[in-house]
mmCIF file of C-alpha atoms in Angstrom:
data_model
loop_
_atom_site.group_PDB
_atom_site.id
_atom_site.type_symbol
_atom_site.label_atom_id
_atom_site.label_comp_id
_atom_site.label_asym_id
_atom_site.label_seq_id
_atom_site.Cartn_x
_atom_site.Cartn_y
_atom_site.Cartn_z
ATOM 1 C CA UNK A 3 39.286 -17.883 76.370
ATOM 2 C CA UNK A 4 35.931 -16.358 75.839
ATOM 3 C CA UNK A 5 33.186 -18.154 74.065
ATOM 4 C CA UNK A 6 31.971 -16.908 70.718
ATOM 5 C CA UNK A 7 28.310 -17.105 70.267
ATOM 6 C CA UNK A 8 26.116 -16.364 67.266
ATOM 7 C CA UNK A 9 22.433 -16.053 66.913
ATOM 8 C CA UNK A 10 20.572 -17.439 63.927
ATOM 9 C CA UNK A 11 17.910 -15.061 62.693
ATOM 10 C CA UNK A 12 15.061 -16.455 60.581
ATOM 11 C CA UNK A 13 13.474 -14.177 58.047
ATOM 12 C CA UNK A 14 9.861 -15.005 57.413
ATOM 13 C CA UNK A 15 8.667 -14.339 53.873
ATOM 14 C CA UNK A 16 4.943 -14.746 53.195
ATOM 15 C CA UNK A 17 4.236 -17.625 50.809
ATOM 16 C CA UNK A 18 2.112 -15.334 48.670
ATOM 17 C CA UNK A 19 5.171 -13.212 47.892
ATOM 18 C CA UNK A 20 7.220 -16.248 46.858
ATOM 19 C CA UNK A 21 4.439 -17.407 44.573
ATOM 20 C CA UNK A 22 4.220 -13.990 42.929
ATOM 21 C CA UNK A 23 7.981 -13.871 42.394
ATOM 22 C CA UNK A 24 7.981 -17.338 40.831
ATOM 23 C CA UNK A 25 5.142 -16.362 38.527
ATOM 24 C CA UNK A 26 6.923 -13.223 37.359
ATOM 25 C CA UNK A 27 10.124 -15.147 36.666
ATOM 26 C CA UNK A 28 8.220 -17.763 34.677
ATOM 27 C CA UNK A 29 6.712 -15.180 32.336
ATOM 28 C CA UNK A 30 9.612 -12.729 32.145
ATOM 29 C CA UNK A 31 11.634 -12.599 28.956
ATOM 30 C CA UNK A 32 14.797 -10.582 28.485
ATOM 31 C CA UNK A 33 14.126 -7.402 26.489
ATOM 32 C CA UNK A 34 14.959 -7.573 22.793
ATOM 33 C CA UNK A 35 15.715 -4.734 20.431
ATOM 34 C CA UNK A 36 12.876 -3.732 18.111
ATOM 35 C CA UNK A 37 13.198 -4.795 14.495
ATOM 36 C CA UNK A 38 14.105 -2.265 11.825
ATOM 37 C CA UNK A 39 11.080 -1.730 9.564
ATOM 38 C CA UNK A 40 10.009 0.472 6.651
ATOM 39 C CA UNK A 41 6.534 1.990 6.338
ATOM 40 C CA UNK A 42 5.344 3.388 2.991
ATOM 41 C CA UNK A 43 3.204 6.511 3.330
ATOM 42 C CA UNK A 44 1.007 6.003 1.391
ATOM 43 C CA UNK A 45 1.304 2.375 0.311
ATOM 44 C CA UNK A 46 -0.784 3.126 -2.806
ATOM 45 C CA UNK A 47 0.163 6.412 -4.454
ATOM 46 C CA UNK A 48 -1.293 8.413 -7.313
ATOM 47 C CA UNK A 49 1.001 9.110 -10.248
ATOM 48 C CA UNK A 50 2.680 12.493 -9.817
ATOM 49 C CA UNK A 51 2.317 12.550 -6.027
ATOM 50 C CA UNK A 52 4.955 11.727 -3.402
ATOM 51 C CA UNK A 53 5.759 8.753 -1.181
ATOM 52 C CA UNK A 54 7.660 8.733 2.110
ATOM 53 C CA UNK A 55 9.513 5.551 3.040
ATOM 54 C CA UNK A 56 9.439 6.034 6.799
ATOM 55 C CA UNK A 57 12.037 4.234 8.913
ATOM 56 C CA UNK A 58 11.065 2.751 12.284
ATOM 57 C CA UNK A 59 13.312 1.400 15.079
ATOM 58 C CA UNK A 60 16.621 2.702 13.783
ATOM 59 C CA UNK A 61 19.421 1.022 15.792
ATOM 60 C CA UNK A 62 22.017 2.827 17.897
ATOM 61 C CA UNK A 63 25.627 3.621 16.974
ATOM 62 C CA UNK A 64 25.109 3.971 13.231
ATOM 63 C CA UNK A 65 27.538 5.722 10.899
ATOM 64 C CA UNK A 66 25.363 5.976 7.802
ATOM 65 C CA UNK A 67 22.828 4.320 5.548
ATOM 66 C CA UNK A 68 22.064 3.573 1.888
ATOM 67 C CA UNK A 69 18.839 3.147 -0.085
ATOM 68 C CA UNK A 70 18.505 0.731 -3.009
ATOM 69 C CA UNK A 71 15.840 0.029 -5.632
ATOM 70 C CA UNK A 72 14.807 -3.590 -5.192
ATOM 71 C CA UNK A 73 14.766 -6.132 -2.393
ATOM 72 C CA UNK A 74 18.516 -6.496 -1.900
ATOM 73 C CA UNK A 75 21.698 -4.475 -1.530
ATOM 74 C CA UNK A 76 23.046 -4.014 -5.056
ATOM 75 C CA UNK A 77 25.598 -1.306 -5.805
ATOM 76 C CA UNK A 78 24.279 -0.892 -9.327
ATOM 77 C CA UNK A 79 20.832 -0.064 -7.927
ATOM 78 C CA UNK A 80 21.898 2.234 -5.125
ATOM 79 C CA UNK A 81 19.749 5.363 -4.992
ATOM 80 C CA UNK A 82 21.417 7.519 -2.367
ATOM 81 C CA UNK A 83 23.529 7.298 0.775
ATOM 82 C CA UNK A 84 24.035 9.389 3.891
ATOM 83 C CA UNK A 85 27.088 9.766 6.170
ATOM 84 C CA UNK A 86 26.110 10.867 9.659
ATOM 85 C CA UNK A 87 29.455 12.370 10.723
ATOM 86 C CA UNK A 88 29.608 14.742 7.754
ATOM 87 C CA UNK A 89 25.853 14.941 7.018
ATOM 88 C CA UNK A 90 26.830 14.312 3.417
ATOM 89 C CA UNK A 91 24.607 12.645 0.822
ATOM 90 C CA UNK A 92 26.049 10.533 -1.982
ATOM 91 C CA UNK A 93 23.830 9.837 -5.029
ATOM 92 C CA UNK A 94 24.072 6.409 -6.622
ATOM 93 C CA UNK A 95 23.415 4.973 -10.112
ATOM 94 C CA UNK A 96 19.648 4.727 -9.478
ATOM 95 C CA UNK A 97 19.291 8.328 -8.277
ATOM 96 C CA UNK A 98 16.761 10.262 -10.382
ATOM 97 C CA UNK A 99 16.872 13.665 -8.686
ATOM 98 C CA UNK A 100 13.442 13.126 -7.141
ATOM 99 C CA UNK A 101 14.713 11.466 -3.951
ATOM 100 C CA UNK A 102 15.528 13.169 -0.645
ATOM 101 C CA UNK A 103 17.172 11.311 2.237
ATOM 102 C CA UNK A 104 16.739 12.430 5.844
ATOM 103 C CA UNK A 105 18.973 12.048 8.941
ATOM 104 C CA UNK A 106 16.471 9.545 10.394
ATOM 105 C CA UNK A 107 17.079 7.305 7.323
ATOM 106 C CA UNK A 108 13.657 7.981 5.786
ATOM 107 C CA UNK A 109 13.449 8.517 2.021
ATOM 108 C CA UNK A 110 11.085 10.886 0.208
ATOM 109 C CA UNK A 111 10.311 10.227 -3.465
ATOM 110 C CA UNK A 112 8.532 13.057 -5.286
ATOM 111 C CA UNK A 113 6.560 13.071 -8.529
ATOM 112 C CA UNK A 114 6.306 9.279 -8.514
ATOM 113 C CA UNK A 115 5.811 7.391 -11.776
ATOM 114 C CA UNK A 116 4.399 3.972 -12.577
ATOM 115 C CA UNK A 117 7.986 2.712 -12.884
ATOM 116 C CA UNK A 118 8.597 3.564 -9.227
ATOM 117 C CA UNK A 119 6.284 0.727 -8.181
ATOM 118 C CA UNK A 120 8.118 -1.999 -6.296
ATOM 119 C CA UNK A 121 10.465 -2.750 -3.416
ATOM 120 C CA UNK A 122 13.079 -0.533 -1.784
ATOM 121 C CA UNK A 123 15.899 -1.733 0.483
ATOM 122 C CA UNK A 124 17.521 0.211 3.317
ATOM 123 C CA UNK A 125 21.025 -0.683 4.507
ATOM 124 C CA UNK A 126 21.990 0.696 7.926
ATOM 125 C CA UNK A 127 25.755 0.836 8.536
ATOM 126 C CA UNK A 128 26.718 0.416 12.202
ATOM 127 C CA UNK A 129 29.935 1.304 13.980
ATOM 128 C CA UNK A 130 30.450 -2.356 14.946
ATOM 129 C CA UNK A 131 30.224 -3.293 11.236
ATOM 130 C CA UNK A 132 27.162 -5.473 11.898
ATOM 131 C CA UNK A 133 24.896 -3.866 9.318
ATOM 132 C CA UNK A 134 21.117 -4.158 9.266
ATOM 133 C CA UNK A 135 18.732 -4.225 6.310
ATOM 134 C CA UNK A 136 15.001 -3.743 5.815
ATOM 135 C CA UNK A 137 12.681 -3.497 2.824
ATOM 136 C CA UNK A 138 9.490 -1.621 2.026
ATOM 137 C CA UNK A 139 7.267 -1.363 -1.014
ATOM 138 C CA UNK A 140 4.550 0.738 -2.603
ATOM 139 C CA UNK A 141 2.486 0.835 -5.785
ATOM 140 C CA UNK A 142 1.796 3.758 -8.090
ATOM 141 C CA UNK A 143 -1.511 4.058 -9.958
ATOM 142 C CA UNK A 144 -2.671 6.591 -12.564
ATOM 143 C CA UNK A 145 -5.324 9.175 -11.849
ATOM 144 C CA UNK A 146 -8.321 7.890 -13.803
ATOM 145 C CA UNK A 147 -9.788 10.089 -16.511
ATOM 146 C CA UNK A 148 -13.508 10.014 -17.279
ATOM 147 C CA UNK A 149 -14.623 6.873 -19.150
ATOM 148 C CA UNK A 150 -17.354 6.836 -21.766
ATOM 149 C CA UNK A 151 -20.001 4.327 -22.827
ATOM 150 C CA UNK A 152 -20.037 2.872 -26.321
ATOM 151 C CA UNK A 153 -23.379 1.378 -27.454
ATOM 152 C CA UNK A 154 -23.843 -0.931 -30.420
ATOM 153 C CA UNK A 155 -27.476 0.196 -30.794
ATOM 154 C CA UNK A 156 -28.862 3.451 -29.414
ATOM 155 C CA UNK A 157 -32.315 2.927 -30.987
ATOM 156 C CA UNK A 158 -33.255 -0.685 -30.260
ATOM 157 C CA UNK A 159 -36.614 -2.245 -31.053
ATOM 158 C CA UNK A 160 -38.580 -3.335 -27.999
ATOM 159 C CA UNK A 161 -38.688 -7.078 -27.279
ATOM 160 C CA UNK A 162 -36.496 -7.782 -30.307
ATOM 161 C CA UNK A 163 -33.053 -6.243 -30.030
ATOM 162 C CA UNK A 164 -30.195 -6.744 -27.634
ATOM 163 C CA UNK A 165 -27.965 -3.845 -26.680
ATOM 164 C CA UNK A 166 -24.289 -4.100 -25.766
ATOM 165 C CA UNK A 167 -22.859 -1.271 -23.662
ATOM 166 C CA UNK A 168 -19.079 -1.101 -23.270
ATOM 167 C CA UNK A 169 -17.215 1.032 -20.751
ATOM 168 C CA UNK A 170 -14.297 2.584 -22.630
ATOM 169 C CA UNK A 171 -11.121 3.733 -20.886
ATOM 170 C CA UNK A 172 -7.394 3.776 -21.579
ATOM 171 C CA UNK A 173 -6.594 2.783 -18.004
ATOM 172 C CA UNK A 174 -5.493 -0.725 -17.081
ATOM 173 C CA UNK A 175 -6.019 -2.781 -13.927
ATOM 174 C CA UNK A 176 -9.259 -1.014 -13.072
ATOM 175 C CA UNK A 177 -12.519 -2.150 -11.508
ATOM 176 C CA UNK A 178 -15.754 -1.577 -13.466
ATOM 177 C CA UNK A 179 -19.172 -0.833 -12.003
ATOM 178 C CA UNK A 180 -22.475 -0.088 -13.738
ATOM 179 C CA UNK A 181 -25.341 2.152 -12.662
ATOM 180 C CA UNK A 182 -28.848 2.481 -14.052
ATOM 181 C CA UNK A 183 -31.140 5.281 -12.910
ATOM 182 C CA UNK A 184 -28.438 6.209 -10.354
ATOM 183 C CA UNK A 185 -28.732 2.781 -8.738
ATOM 184 C CA UNK A 186 -26.704 -0.394 -8.923
ATOM 185 C CA UNK A 187 -27.809 -2.924 -11.506
ATOM 186 C CA UNK A 188 -30.816 -5.039 -10.522
ATOM 187 C CA UNK A 189 -30.625 -8.812 -10.680
ATOM 188 C CA UNK A 190 -32.219 -9.880 -13.952
ATOM 189 C CA UNK A 191 -31.712 -12.767 -16.403
ATOM 190 C CA UNK A 192 -31.788 -10.165 -19.192
ATOM 191 C CA UNK A 193 -28.782 -8.270 -17.859
ATOM 192 C CA UNK A 194 -25.451 -9.941 -18.553
ATOM 193 C CA UNK A 195 -22.024 -8.704 -17.459
ATOM 194 C CA UNK A 196 -18.710 -9.765 -18.945
ATOM 195 C CA UNK A 197 -16.187 -11.449 -16.654
ATOM 196 C CA UNK A 198 -14.413 -8.139 -16.005
ATOM 197 C CA UNK A 199 -17.692 -6.150 -15.782
ATOM 198 C CA UNK A 200 -16.558 -3.933 -18.645
ATOM 199 C CA UNK A 201 -19.411 -4.927 -20.961
ATOM 200 C CA UNK A 202 -23.115 -4.914 -20.122
ATOM 201 C CA UNK A 203 -25.543 -6.751 -22.413
ATOM 202 C CA UNK A 204 -29.296 -6.112 -22.301
ATOM 203 C CA UNK A 205 -31.375 -8.906 -23.839
ATOM 204 C CA UNK A 206 -34.809 -8.262 -25.389
ATOM 205 C CA UNK A 207 -34.872 -4.640 -24.301
ATOM 206 C CA UNK A 208 -38.080 -3.000 -23.159
ATOM 207 C CA UNK A 209 -38.997 0.639 -22.662
ATOM 208 C CA UNK A 210 -38.220 0.166 -18.989
ATOM 209 C CA UNK A 211 -34.607 -0.417 -20.000
ATOM 210 C CA UNK A 212 -34.131 3.111 -21.365
ATOM 211 C CA UNK A 213 -31.803 4.153 -18.558
ATOM 212 C CA UNK A 214 -29.860 6.351 -18.108
ATOM 213 C CA UNK A 215 -26.776 4.129 -17.783
ATOM 214 C CA UNK A 216 -23.420 5.092 -16.314
ATOM 215 C CA UNK A 217 -20.209 3.159 -15.924
ATOM 216 C CA UNK A 218 -17.695 3.772 -13.147
ATOM 217 C CA UNK A 219 -14.021 2.878 -13.033
ATOM 218 C CA UNK A 220 -11.940 2.545 -9.874
ATOM 219 C CA UNK A 221 -8.397 1.886 -8.763
ATOM 220 C CA UNK A 222 -6.875 2.224 -5.284
ATOM 221 C CA UNK A 223 -6.260 5.980 -5.678
ATOM 222 C CA UNK A 224 -9.110 7.359 -7.794
ATOM 223 C CA UNK A 225 -12.674 6.945 -9.059
ATOM 224 C CA UNK A 226 -14.369 8.375 -12.142
ATOM 225 C CA UNK A 227 -17.776 7.958 -13.760
ATOM 226 C CA UNK A 228 -18.978 8.350 -17.335
ATOM 227 C CA UNK A 229 -21.625 10.713 -18.607
ATOM 228 C CA UNK A 230 -25.091 9.092 -18.638
ATOM 229 C CA UNK A 231 -26.346 7.305 -21.749
ATOM 230 C CA UNK A 232 -30.069 6.856 -22.458
ATOM 231 C CA UNK A 233 -31.506 4.338 -24.918
ATOM 232 C CA UNK A 234 -34.298 5.309 -27.307
ATOM 233 C CA UNK A 235 -36.343 2.103 -27.235
ATOM 234 C CA UNK A 236 -38.973 2.055 -30.005
#
């Protein structure tokens, strides 16, 4: 009977390679699917403009999707739905006629109003019946019309009278700024601003306080400034 013989072969692997492999394994994480998110474009919109609720990281194997007004899936607040197989849209109770849904699950809202401010929920319907949801939000602000300055005394007496200037506007939730001689207000103990900056009080006016004065109103989508007002200090 012949003898069977086998040779043992040793494979030499440099230690540097083993160290690199161990390091890669230590820091490697299994890939995870990206999270479904909604981006509002823009996030602050002017009244009468449009907003696109843009969908990111749409999952695979979806059969359709629904949009809702609010932060949760509520049939009574469903805006519109979309069925991928038929490319059919189905308006819901909250549909106003200003919404357009796209095959990528994004939602366009045109001619937005102040009442459109808030959250919107997207429900993605998957073939495996494991649905996904995401929410987005935006705010709608009015385009600001020109304010005007109301003065309690346009002809004050020097070193005697105080003058109260009020920035008048119908807009709400605005920021007020004041300008004198086309510059921001100087720091002076004789110049007092109300807590909301809407009212400017000038104590013991002098001829150097004649102005002109302007008030400016701002919100996240617009800015407007009043006509200048000059005091006749006598």
